[in-house]
């Protein structure tokens, strides 16, 4: 019944019940319905209003958009869950959109969750995928494979985008980050740099991509430049900090670059990714110095701002869009029955050095 006591008519067959329908039956505004059903914080309503809205929603069998997408994907539409550490770094934003484009072309929906490299949130994403009727999950990065992979019960297909050095018992799209680090080491050597600094966010076993880039850089540079050095500067970032500081990667690059300035022998910075490299560039310029006149700067990922004229960052291309599309294609082959669930697929993408205006032969040592 609605608030006037009249019996609530059932929704017409095939017609989706809207928020406005609930508002009409409850005798309140659509905004009131939205705030009550979403549990909006800091807003309160009379008990009878809340009861009327909930009763109307129940009678009309209304579900919020979030409930429709997360708890009850449409039975005739395959829906993929995409788990990403964050959506502020253009690397992950590009991966996500590439997956969504491929999914849309194949009639699949997508839903995105963020994990901020937290074990708890990665486990939550896995539980959501398994219990909310998703047809597959793609981890654009899996920070805790040793804890997550053993918990996979194979209810749904899983694809992980990661580093070649980590052998996972699951379908993967990989990059050889060790070789990517080696590529930049050779570039630095060819330009004539002898002392360089590697600037990174957290370096630990949960971040193999970062550590493999460093290892490739160190090993190759030591071979090519026995008289050279690689100074490593890193700052640990916990999941809470990554969640609440959307500019954390830029801030790390800025802060750690400034700490390197007293080391007057250093003539080049290698940042763990392009976002950190942007922070390095800003630190150099804010100090009254220039790129590449005083310092060369390299990054990894080749995200789209790196080609902007005011940035012109030398970086490593590893085909983010292609990786995203390929991850979906592997998953889709499993869920559509085109590929046997008994086999594991591993695809490795090549990398390419993109030389732009941020690197040049070294300057004379800076004196302060």
mmCIF file of C-alpha atoms in Angstrom:
data_model
loop_
_atom_site.group_PDB
_atom_site.id
_atom_site.type_symbol
_atom_site.label_atom_id
_atom_site.label_comp_id
_atom_site.label_asym_id
_atom_site.label_seq_id
_atom_site.Cartn_x
_atom_site.Cartn_y
_atom_site.Cartn_z
ATOM 1 C CA UNK A 1 0.000 0.000 0.000
ATOM 2 C CA UNK A 2 1.050 3.592 -0.477
ATOM 3 C CA UNK A 3 0.871 6.263 2.219
ATOM 4 C CA UNK A 4 -2.808 6.915 1.416
ATOM 5 C CA UNK A 5 -3.668 3.314 2.236
ATOM 6 C CA UNK A 6 -4.268 2.271 -1.354
ATOM 7 C CA UNK A 7 -2.847 -1.005 -2.567
ATOM 8 C CA UNK A 8 0.437 -0.548 -4.409
ATOM 9 C CA UNK A 9 0.161 -1.728 -8.009
ATOM 10 C CA UNK A 10 2.861 -4.170 -9.096
ATOM 11 C CA UNK A 11 5.402 -2.924 -11.645
ATOM 12 C CA UNK A 12 4.509 -3.541 -15.257
ATOM 13 C CA UNK A 13 6.186 -6.638 -16.698
ATOM 14 C CA UNK A 14 9.613 -5.791 -18.058
ATOM 15 C CA UNK A 15 9.548 -2.261 -16.654
ATOM 16 C CA UNK A 16 12.410 -1.308 -14.333
ATOM 17 C CA UNK A 17 11.222 0.337 -11.153
ATOM 18 C CA UNK A 18 12.760 3.767 -10.698
ATOM 19 C CA UNK A 19 13.549 5.920 -7.692
ATOM 20 C CA UNK A 20 10.721 8.228 -8.760
ATOM 21 C CA UNK A 21 8.273 5.309 -8.562
ATOM 22 C CA UNK A 22 9.312 4.668 -4.968
ATOM 23 C CA UNK A 23 8.981 8.366 -4.136
ATOM 24 C CA UNK A 24 5.467 8.489 -5.613
ATOM 25 C CA UNK A 25 4.281 5.488 -3.615
ATOM 26 C CA UNK A 26 5.937 6.675 -0.379
ATOM 27 C CA UNK A 27 4.606 10.195 -0.807
ATOM 28 C CA UNK A 28 8.000 11.859 -0.502
ATOM 29 C CA UNK A 29 10.502 13.482 -2.833
ATOM 30 C CA UNK A 30 12.957 11.453 -4.931
ATOM 31 C CA UNK A 31 15.798 13.172 -3.039
ATOM 32 C CA UNK A 32 14.413 11.841 0.252
ATOM 33 C CA UNK A 33 14.210 8.333 -1.169
ATOM 34 C CA UNK A 34 17.784 8.568 -2.442
ATOM 35 C CA UNK A 35 19.182 9.707 0.908
ATOM 36 C CA UNK A 36 17.295 7.087 2.917
ATOM 37 C CA UNK A 37 18.140 4.148 0.668
ATOM 38 C CA UNK A 38 21.803 5.169 0.355
ATOM 39 C CA UNK A 39 22.185 5.640 4.102
ATOM 40 C CA UNK A 40 23.474 9.181 3.654
ATOM 41 C CA UNK A 41 25.497 10.225 6.730
ATOM 42 C CA UNK A 42 24.540 13.365 8.632
ATOM 43 C CA UNK A 43 20.912 13.276 7.450
ATOM 44 C CA UNK A 44 17.966 12.063 9.560
ATOM 45 C CA UNK A 45 14.278 11.546 8.894
ATOM 46 C CA UNK A 46 11.240 10.772 10.960
ATOM 47 C CA UNK A 47 10.791 7.072 11.644
ATOM 48 C CA UNK A 48 7.488 6.994 9.763
ATOM 49 C CA UNK A 49 9.148 8.526 6.680
ATOM 50 C CA UNK A 50 11.929 5.957 6.715
ATOM 51 C CA UNK A 51 9.372 3.178 7.194
ATOM 52 C CA UNK A 52 7.245 4.452 4.301
ATOM 53 C CA UNK A 53 10.234 4.586 1.930
ATOM 54 C CA UNK A 54 11.472 1.124 2.896
ATOM 55 C CA UNK A 55 7.992 -0.324 2.569
ATOM 56 C CA UNK A 56 7.521 1.245 -0.859
ATOM 57 C CA UNK A 57 10.897 -0.008 -2.048
ATOM 58 C CA UNK A 58 10.074 -3.499 -0.814
ATOM 59 C CA UNK A 59 6.617 -3.519 -2.362
ATOM 60 C CA UNK A 60 7.949 -2.370 -5.722
ATOM 61 C CA UNK A 61 10.974 -4.683 -5.449
ATOM 62 C CA UNK A 62 13.208 -1.670 -6.070
ATOM 63 C CA UNK A 63 16.979 -2.066 -5.925
ATOM 64 C CA UNK A 64 19.496 0.757 -5.836
ATOM 65 C CA UNK A 65 21.978 1.105 -8.664
ATOM 66 C CA UNK A 66 24.752 -0.105 -6.365
ATOM 67 C CA UNK A 67 22.771 -3.195 -5.402
ATOM 68 C CA UNK A 68 21.919 -3.962 -9.010
ATOM 69 C CA UNK A 69 25.560 -3.748 -10.038
ATOM 70 C CA UNK A 70 27.273 -5.336 -7.055
ATOM 71 C CA UNK A 71 24.910 -7.870 -5.571
ATOM 72 C CA UNK A 72 22.756 -8.856 -8.502
ATOM 73 C CA UNK A 73 24.258 -8.379 -11.941
ATOM 74 C CA UNK A 74 21.663 -8.952 -14.630
ATOM 75 C CA UNK A 75 21.470 -12.709 -15.228
ATOM 76 C CA UNK A 76 21.719 -12.308 -18.997
ATOM 77 C CA UNK A 77 24.720 -9.965 -18.889
ATOM 78 C CA UNK A 78 28.228 -11.061 -17.980
ATOM 79 C CA UNK A 79 29.839 -8.633 -15.560
ATOM 80 C CA UNK A 80 33.580 -8.421 -14.871
ATOM 81 C CA UNK A 81 35.063 -7.097 -11.636
ATOM 82 C CA UNK A 82 38.232 -5.016 -12.095
ATOM 83 C CA UNK A 83 40.447 -4.563 -9.021
ATOM 84 C CA UNK A 84 43.015 -1.730 -9.143
ATOM 85 C CA UNK A 85 45.322 -0.186 -6.501
ATOM 86 C CA UNK A 86 44.047 3.295 -7.334
ATOM 87 C CA UNK A 87 42.465 5.297 -10.118
ATOM 88 C CA UNK A 88 44.550 8.488 -9.801
ATOM 89 C CA UNK A 89 47.616 7.124 -11.596
ATOM 90 C CA UNK A 90 46.890 7.304 -15.352
ATOM 91 C CA UNK A 91 48.534 3.877 -15.721
ATOM 92 C CA UNK A 92 45.671 2.186 -13.867
ATOM 93 C CA UNK A 93 43.020 4.498 -15.301
ATOM 94 C CA UNK A 94 44.178 3.571 -18.809
ATOM 95 C CA UNK A 95 44.256 -0.149 -17.988
ATOM 96 C CA UNK A 96 40.729 0.022 -16.591
ATOM 97 C CA UNK A 97 39.316 1.856 -19.584
ATOM 98 C CA UNK A 98 41.041 -0.513 -22.029
ATOM 99 C CA UNK A 99 39.437 -3.461 -20.217
ATOM 100 C CA UNK A 100 36.067 -1.696 -20.255
ATOM 101 C CA UNK A 101 36.323 -0.988 -23.976
ATOM 102 C CA UNK A 102 37.039 -4.643 -24.723
ATOM 103 C CA UNK A 103 34.260 -5.758 -22.382
ATOM 104 C CA UNK A 104 31.735 -3.429 -24.007
ATOM 105 C CA UNK A 105 32.629 -4.730 -27.457
ATOM 106 C CA UNK A 106 31.798 -8.228 -26.231
ATOM 107 C CA UNK A 107 28.563 -7.353 -24.466
ATOM 108 C CA UNK A 108 30.002 -7.503 -20.949
ATOM 109 C CA UNK A 109 29.606 -5.053 -18.106
ATOM 110 C CA UNK A 110 32.316 -4.038 -15.634
ATOM 111 C CA UNK A 111 32.608 -2.863 -12.058
ATOM 112 C CA UNK A 112 35.742 -1.315 -10.531
ATOM 113 C CA UNK A 113 36.992 -1.647 -6.950
ATOM 114 C CA UNK A 114 40.137 -0.080 -5.485
ATOM 115 C CA UNK A 115 42.478 -1.911 -3.103
ATOM 116 C CA UNK A 116 45.328 0.537 -2.354
ATOM 117 C CA UNK A 117 47.620 -2.510 -2.137
ATOM 118 C CA UNK A 118 45.887 -3.608 1.062
ATOM 119 C CA UNK A 119 45.678 -7.357 1.714
ATOM 120 C CA UNK A 120 42.313 -6.871 3.387
ATOM 121 C CA UNK A 121 40.916 -5.024 0.374
ATOM 122 C CA UNK A 122 42.330 -7.529 -2.118
ATOM 123 C CA UNK A 123 40.648 -10.338 -0.179
ATOM 124 C CA UNK A 124 37.425 -8.316 -0.090
ATOM 125 C CA UNK A 125 37.562 -7.894 -3.883
ATOM 126 C CA UNK A 126 38.018 -11.637 -4.299
ATOM 127 C CA UNK A 127 35.082 -12.412 -2.000
ATOM 128 C CA UNK A 128 32.926 -9.903 -3.853
ATOM 129 C CA UNK A 129 33.776 -11.477 -7.195
ATOM 130 C CA UNK A 130 33.029 -14.980 -5.942
ATOM 131 C CA UNK A 131 29.797 -14.296 -4.076
ATOM 132 C CA UNK A 132 28.116 -11.481 -6.025
ATOM 133 C CA UNK A 133 27.574 -13.324 -9.309
ATOM 134 C CA UNK A 134 30.447 -11.731 -11.228
ATOM 135 C CA UNK A 135 31.657 -13.827 -14.129
ATOM 136 C CA UNK A 136 35.361 -13.033 -13.678
ATOM 137 C CA UNK A 137 37.894 -10.773 -12.007
ATOM 138 C CA UNK A 138 40.941 -8.945 -13.334
ATOM 139 C CA UNK A 139 43.565 -7.734 -10.869
ATOM 140 C CA UNK A 140 45.454 -4.881 -12.543
ATOM 141 C CA UNK A 141 47.992 -5.420 -9.769
ATOM 142 C CA UNK A 142 48.081 -8.074 -7.058
ATOM 143 C CA UNK A 143 50.234 -6.903 -4.155
ATOM 144 C CA UNK A 144 49.775 -10.051 -2.063
ATOM 145 C CA UNK A 145 49.815 -13.050 -4.430
ATOM 146 C CA UNK A 146 51.115 -15.456 -1.763
ATOM 147 C CA UNK A 147 48.016 -14.787 0.330
ATOM 148 C CA UNK A 148 45.450 -14.372 -2.454
ATOM 149 C CA UNK A 149 46.279 -17.125 -4.943
ATOM 150 C CA UNK A 150 45.956 -20.049 -2.468
ATOM 151 C CA UNK A 151 42.464 -18.801 -1.575
ATOM 152 C CA UNK A 152 41.172 -18.981 -5.124
ATOM 153 C CA UNK A 153 38.583 -21.730 -5.225
ATOM 154 C CA UNK A 154 38.233 -21.504 -9.018
ATOM 155 C CA UNK A 155 34.571 -20.559 -8.861
ATOM 156 C CA UNK A 156 35.296 -17.838 -11.404
ATOM 157 C CA UNK A 157 38.156 -17.125 -13.845
ATOM 158 C CA UNK A 158 40.892 -14.777 -12.616
ATOM 159 C CA UNK A 159 43.498 -12.843 -14.627
ATOM 160 C CA UNK A 160 46.391 -10.940 -13.034
ATOM 161 C CA UNK A 161 48.459 -8.207 -14.685
ATOM 162 C CA UNK A 162 51.905 -8.348 -13.095
ATOM 163 C CA UNK A 163 55.647 -8.931 -13.266
ATOM 164 C CA UNK A 164 57.322 -11.819 -15.035
ATOM 165 C CA UNK A 165 59.475 -12.649 -11.991
ATOM 166 C CA UNK A 166 56.454 -13.828 -9.985
ATOM 167 C CA UNK A 167 55.242 -17.237 -11.158
ATOM 168 C CA UNK A 168 51.525 -17.369 -10.373
ATOM 169 C CA UNK A 169 49.241 -20.365 -10.739
ATOM 170 C CA UNK A 170 46.744 -18.233 -12.622
ATOM 171 C CA UNK A 171 46.347 -16.586 -16.038
ATOM 172 C CA UNK A 172 48.685 -13.590 -16.269
ATOM 173 C CA UNK A 173 49.600 -10.687 -18.516
ATOM 174 C CA UNK A 174 53.200 -9.832 -17.723
ATOM 175 C CA UNK A 175 56.028 -7.381 -18.265
ATOM 176 C CA UNK A 176 59.712 -8.133 -17.714
ATOM 177 C CA UNK A 177 60.420 -5.205 -15.414
ATOM 178 C CA UNK A 178 64.012 -6.313 -14.857
ATOM 179 C CA UNK A 179 64.704 -5.830 -18.565
ATOM 180 C CA UNK A 180 62.866 -2.499 -18.489
ATOM 181 C CA UNK A 181 65.278 -1.305 -15.788
ATOM 182 C CA UNK A 182 68.191 -2.551 -17.868
ATOM 183 C CA UNK A 183 66.929 -0.558 -20.830
ATOM 184 C CA UNK A 184 67.127 2.699 -18.877
ATOM 185 C CA UNK A 185 70.553 1.766 -17.479
ATOM 186 C CA UNK A 186 71.878 1.427 -21.021
ATOM 187 C CA UNK A 187 70.350 4.761 -21.970
ATOM 188 C CA UNK A 188 72.023 6.471 -19.003
ATOM 189 C CA UNK A 189 75.359 4.851 -19.907
ATOM 190 C CA UNK A 190 75.109 5.879 -23.554
ATOM 191 C CA UNK A 191 74.469 9.478 -22.524
ATOM 192 C CA UNK A 192 77.547 9.409 -20.296
ATOM 193 C CA UNK A 193 75.996 9.534 -16.809
ATOM 194 C CA UNK A 194 78.094 7.975 -14.041
ATOM 195 C CA UNK A 195 76.077 8.650 -10.902
ATOM 196 C CA UNK A 196 72.309 8.364 -10.895
ATOM 197 C CA UNK A 197 69.535 8.147 -8.310
ATOM 198 C CA UNK A 198 66.561 5.773 -8.260
ATOM 199 C CA UNK A 199 63.468 7.363 -6.684
ATOM 200 C CA UNK A 200 60.672 5.079 -5.554
ATOM 201 C CA UNK A 201 57.633 4.556 -3.403
ATOM 202 C CA UNK A 202 57.633 1.460 -1.147
ATOM 203 C CA UNK A 203 60.253 -1.144 -2.055
ATOM 204 C CA UNK A 204 59.373 -4.494 -0.510
ATOM 205 C CA UNK A 205 58.302 -8.026 -1.472
ATOM 206 C CA UNK A 206 54.760 -6.830 -2.123
ATOM 207 C CA UNK A 207 55.997 -4.493 -4.864
ATOM 208 C CA UNK A 208 58.002 -6.729 -7.178
ATOM 209 C CA UNK A 209 57.460 -4.473 -10.188
ATOM 210 C CA UNK A 210 59.329 -1.644 -8.445
ATOM 211 C CA UNK A 211 62.112 -3.830 -7.072
ATOM 212 C CA UNK A 212 62.642 -5.593 -10.400
ATOM 213 C CA UNK A 213 63.007 -2.265 -12.197
ATOM 214 C CA UNK A 214 65.626 -1.282 -9.629
ATOM 215 C CA UNK A 215 67.460 -4.608 -9.860
ATOM 216 C CA UNK A 216 67.671 -4.426 -13.639
ATOM 217 C CA UNK A 217 68.921 -0.848 -13.420
ATOM 218 C CA UNK A 218 71.555 -1.654 -10.777
ATOM 219 C CA UNK A 219 72.899 -4.829 -12.370
ATOM 220 C CA UNK A 220 73.193 -3.415 -15.867
ATOM 221 C CA UNK A 221 74.624 -0.076 -14.780
ATOM 222 C CA UNK A 222 77.223 -1.806 -12.597
ATOM 223 C CA UNK A 223 78.321 -3.867 -15.593
ATOM 224 C CA UNK A 224 78.477 -0.929 -17.997
ATOM 225 C CA UNK A 225 79.787 1.602 -15.460
ATOM 226 C CA UNK A 226 81.974 -0.131 -12.856
ATOM 227 C CA UNK A 227 83.059 3.300 -11.634
ATOM 228 C CA UNK A 228 79.466 4.548 -11.402
ATOM 229 C CA UNK A 229 76.801 4.371 -8.707
ATOM 230 C CA UNK A 230 73.049 4.129 -8.207
ATOM 231 C CA UNK A 231 71.776 5.928 -5.120
ATOM 232 C CA UNK A 232 68.445 4.462 -3.958
ATOM 233 C CA UNK A 233 65.909 6.676 -2.225
ATOM 234 C CA UNK A 234 62.489 5.304 -1.296
ATOM 235 C CA UNK A 235 59.612 6.149 1.001
ATOM 236 C CA UNK A 236 57.187 3.597 2.417
ATOM 237 C CA UNK A 237 53.540 4.333 1.669
ATOM 238 C CA UNK A 238 50.850 2.428 3.591
ATOM 239 C CA UNK A 239 47.394 1.750 2.082
ATOM 240 C CA UNK A 240 45.751 4.430 4.228
ATOM 241 C CA UNK A 241 48.130 7.099 2.966
ATOM 242 C CA UNK A 242 47.617 6.027 -0.644
ATOM 243 C CA UNK A 243 43.843 6.213 -0.122
ATOM 244 C CA UNK A 244 43.761 9.663 1.469
ATOM 245 C CA UNK A 245 46.528 11.435 -0.497
ATOM 246 C CA UNK A 246 45.685 11.431 -4.199
ATOM 247 C CA UNK A 247 48.990 13.181 -5.031
ATOM 248 C CA UNK A 248 51.203 10.848 -3.007
ATOM 249 C CA UNK A 249 53.349 9.610 -5.906
ATOM 250 C CA UNK A 250 54.125 13.129 -7.083
ATOM 251 C CA UNK A 251 54.873 14.126 -3.473
ATOM 252 C CA UNK A 252 57.307 11.234 -3.031
ATOM 253 C CA UNK A 253 59.162 12.153 -6.217
ATOM 254 C CA UNK A 254 59.375 15.781 -5.135
ATOM 255 C CA UNK A 255 60.529 15.053 -1.581
ATOM 256 C CA UNK A 256 63.132 12.409 -2.415
ATOM 257 C CA UNK A 257 64.610 14.366 -5.315
ATOM 258 C CA UNK A 258 65.230 17.312 -3.016
ATOM 259 C CA UNK A 259 67.041 14.991 -0.601
ATOM 260 C CA UNK A 260 69.399 14.025 -3.408
ATOM 261 C CA UNK A 261 70.466 17.552 -4.322
ATOM 262 C CA UNK A 262 73.342 17.627 -1.770
ATOM 263 C CA UNK A 263 74.854 14.631 -3.625
ATOM 264 C CA UNK A 264 76.576 16.813 -6.198
ATOM 265 C CA UNK A 265 77.914 13.889 -8.274
ATOM 266 C CA UNK A 266 74.386 12.834 -9.293
ATOM 267 C CA UNK A 267 73.400 13.984 -12.774
ATOM 268 C CA UNK A 268 70.275 11.909 -13.460
ATOM 269 C CA UNK A 269 67.141 10.591 -11.765
ATOM 270 C CA UNK A 270 65.319 7.383 -12.617
ATOM 271 C CA UNK A 271 61.822 7.375 -11.128
ATOM 272 C CA UNK A 272 59.887 4.183 -10.471
ATOM 273 C CA UNK A 273 57.038 5.447 -12.654
ATOM 274 C CA UNK A 274 55.981 8.521 -14.575
ATOM 275 C CA UNK A 275 53.902 9.974 -11.744
ATOM 276 C CA UNK A 276 56.919 9.943 -9.420
ATOM 277 C CA UNK A 277 59.019 11.388 -12.255
ATOM 278 C CA UNK A 278 56.664 14.390 -12.480
ATOM 279 C CA UNK A 279 57.400 15.117 -8.824
ATOM 280 C CA UNK A 280 61.137 14.898 -9.518
ATOM 281 C CA UNK A 281 60.841 17.325 -12.427
ATOM 282 C CA UNK A 282 58.922 19.837 -10.304
ATOM 283 C CA UNK A 283 61.503 19.583 -7.512
ATOM 284 C CA UNK A 284 64.328 20.289 -9.950
ATOM 285 C CA UNK A 285 62.577 23.284 -11.448
ATOM 286 C CA UNK A 286 61.484 24.678 -8.084
ATOM 287 C CA UNK A 287 65.144 24.592 -7.033
ATOM 288 C CA UNK A 288 65.975 26.939 -9.906
ATOM 289 C CA UNK A 289 67.543 24.148 -11.956
ATOM 290 C CA UNK A 290 66.551 22.689 -15.301
ATOM 291 C CA UNK A 291 65.669 19.390 -16.949
ATOM 292 C CA UNK A 292 67.720 18.144 -18.740
ATOM 293 C CA UNK A 293 70.308 20.943 -18.414
ATOM 294 C CA UNK A 294 71.123 20.161 -14.783
ATOM 295 C CA UNK A 295 69.465 16.771 -14.318
ATOM 296 C CA UNK A 296 68.156 14.145 -16.688
ATOM 297 C CA UNK A 297 64.926 12.422 -15.602
ATOM 298 C CA UNK A 298 63.481 9.061 -16.705
ATOM 299 C CA UNK A 299 60.292 7.258 -15.781
ATOM 300 C CA UNK A 300 58.422 4.042 -16.533
ATOM 301 C CA UNK A 301 54.918 3.481 -18.023
ATOM 302 C CA UNK A 302 54.597 6.169 -20.729
ATOM 303 C CA UNK A 303 51.243 7.385 -19.437
ATOM 304 C CA UNK A 304 49.546 9.941 -21.638
ATOM 305 C CA UNK A 305 50.711 13.175 -19.864
ATOM 306 C CA UNK A 306 54.342 12.172 -20.465
ATOM 307 C CA UNK A 307 54.072 13.170 -24.110
ATOM 308 C CA UNK A 308 52.809 16.673 -23.325
ATOM 309 C CA UNK A 309 55.164 19.386 -24.563
ATOM 310 C CA UNK A 310 55.715 20.825 -21.097
ATOM 311 C CA UNK A 311 56.689 17.411 -19.726
ATOM 312 C CA UNK A 312 58.388 15.535 -22.583
ATOM 313 C CA UNK A 313 59.454 12.673 -20.310
ATOM 314 C CA UNK A 314 61.822 9.932 -21.401
ATOM 315 C CA UNK A 315 60.150 6.729 -20.259
ATOM 316 C CA UNK A 316 59.524 3.050 -20.955
ATOM 317 C CA UNK A 317 56.540 2.124 -23.082
ATOM 318 C CA UNK A 318 54.902 -1.190 -22.304
ATOM 319 C CA UNK A 319 51.616 -0.855 -24.125
ATOM 320 C CA UNK A 320 49.125 -0.289 -21.337
ATOM 321 C CA UNK A 321 46.057 -0.360 -23.575
ATOM 322 C CA UNK A 322 47.113 -3.620 -25.208
ATOM 323 C CA UNK A 323 47.741 -5.208 -21.815
ATOM 324 C CA UNK A 324 44.284 -4.266 -20.623
ATOM 325 C CA UNK A 325 42.555 -5.568 -23.723
ATOM 326 C CA UNK A 326 44.589 -8.760 -23.666
ATOM 327 C CA UNK A 327 43.741 -9.381 -20.012
ATOM 328 C CA UNK A 328 40.050 -9.177 -20.896
ATOM 329 C CA UNK A 329 40.473 -11.416 -23.944
ATOM 330 C CA UNK A 330 42.110 -14.135 -21.825
ATOM 331 C CA UNK A 331 39.310 -13.881 -19.274
ATOM 332 C CA UNK A 332 36.598 -13.855 -21.928
ATOM 333 C CA UNK A 333 38.011 -16.967 -23.571
ATOM 334 C CA UNK A 334 37.561 -18.773 -20.262
ATOM 335 C CA UNK A 335 34.068 -17.533 -19.450
ATOM 336 C CA UNK A 336 32.797 -18.130 -22.987
ATOM 337 C CA UNK A 337 34.196 -21.661 -23.126
ATOM 338 C CA UNK A 338 36.641 -20.903 -25.938
ATOM 339 C CA UNK A 339 39.574 -21.847 -23.700
ATOM 340 C CA UNK A 340 39.934 -24.783 -21.346
ATOM 341 C CA UNK A 341 39.824 -23.905 -17.670
ATOM 342 C CA UNK A 342 42.560 -26.481 -17.081
ATOM 343 C CA UNK A 343 45.242 -24.456 -18.872
ATOM 344 C CA UNK A 344 47.129 -21.389 -17.626
ATOM 345 C CA UNK A 345 47.821 -18.621 -20.117
ATOM 346 C CA UNK A 346 50.814 -16.319 -19.724
ATOM 347 C CA UNK A 347 51.352 -13.408 -22.104
ATOM 348 C CA UNK A 348 54.463 -11.223 -21.899
ATOM 349 C CA UNK A 349 54.497 -7.741 -23.396
ATOM 350 C CA UNK A 350 57.659 -6.194 -24.745
ATOM 351 C CA UNK A 351 58.864 -2.780 -23.710
ATOM 352 C CA UNK A 352 60.368 0.099 -25.638
ATOM 353 C CA UNK A 353 62.402 3.106 -24.561
ATOM 354 C CA UNK A 354 60.733 6.369 -25.580
ATOM 355 C CA UNK A 355 63.405 9.080 -25.628
ATOM 356 C CA UNK A 356 62.088 12.603 -25.202
ATOM 357 C CA UNK A 357 63.374 15.941 -23.983
ATOM 358 C CA UNK A 358 63.988 15.090 -20.314
ATOM 359 C CA UNK A 359 67.307 13.287 -20.872
ATOM 360 C CA UNK A 360 70.626 14.540 -22.257
ATOM 361 C CA UNK A 361 74.366 14.089 -21.662
ATOM 362 C CA UNK A 362 75.407 15.066 -18.137
ATOM 363 C CA UNK A 363 76.341 18.560 -17.065
ATOM 364 C CA UNK A 364 79.476 19.492 -15.155
ATOM 365 C CA UNK A 365 79.111 18.598 -11.431
ATOM 366 C CA UNK A 366 76.989 21.112 -9.557
ATOM 367 C CA UNK A 367 78.717 23.113 -6.858
ATOM 368 C CA UNK A 368 76.722 24.677 -4.050
#
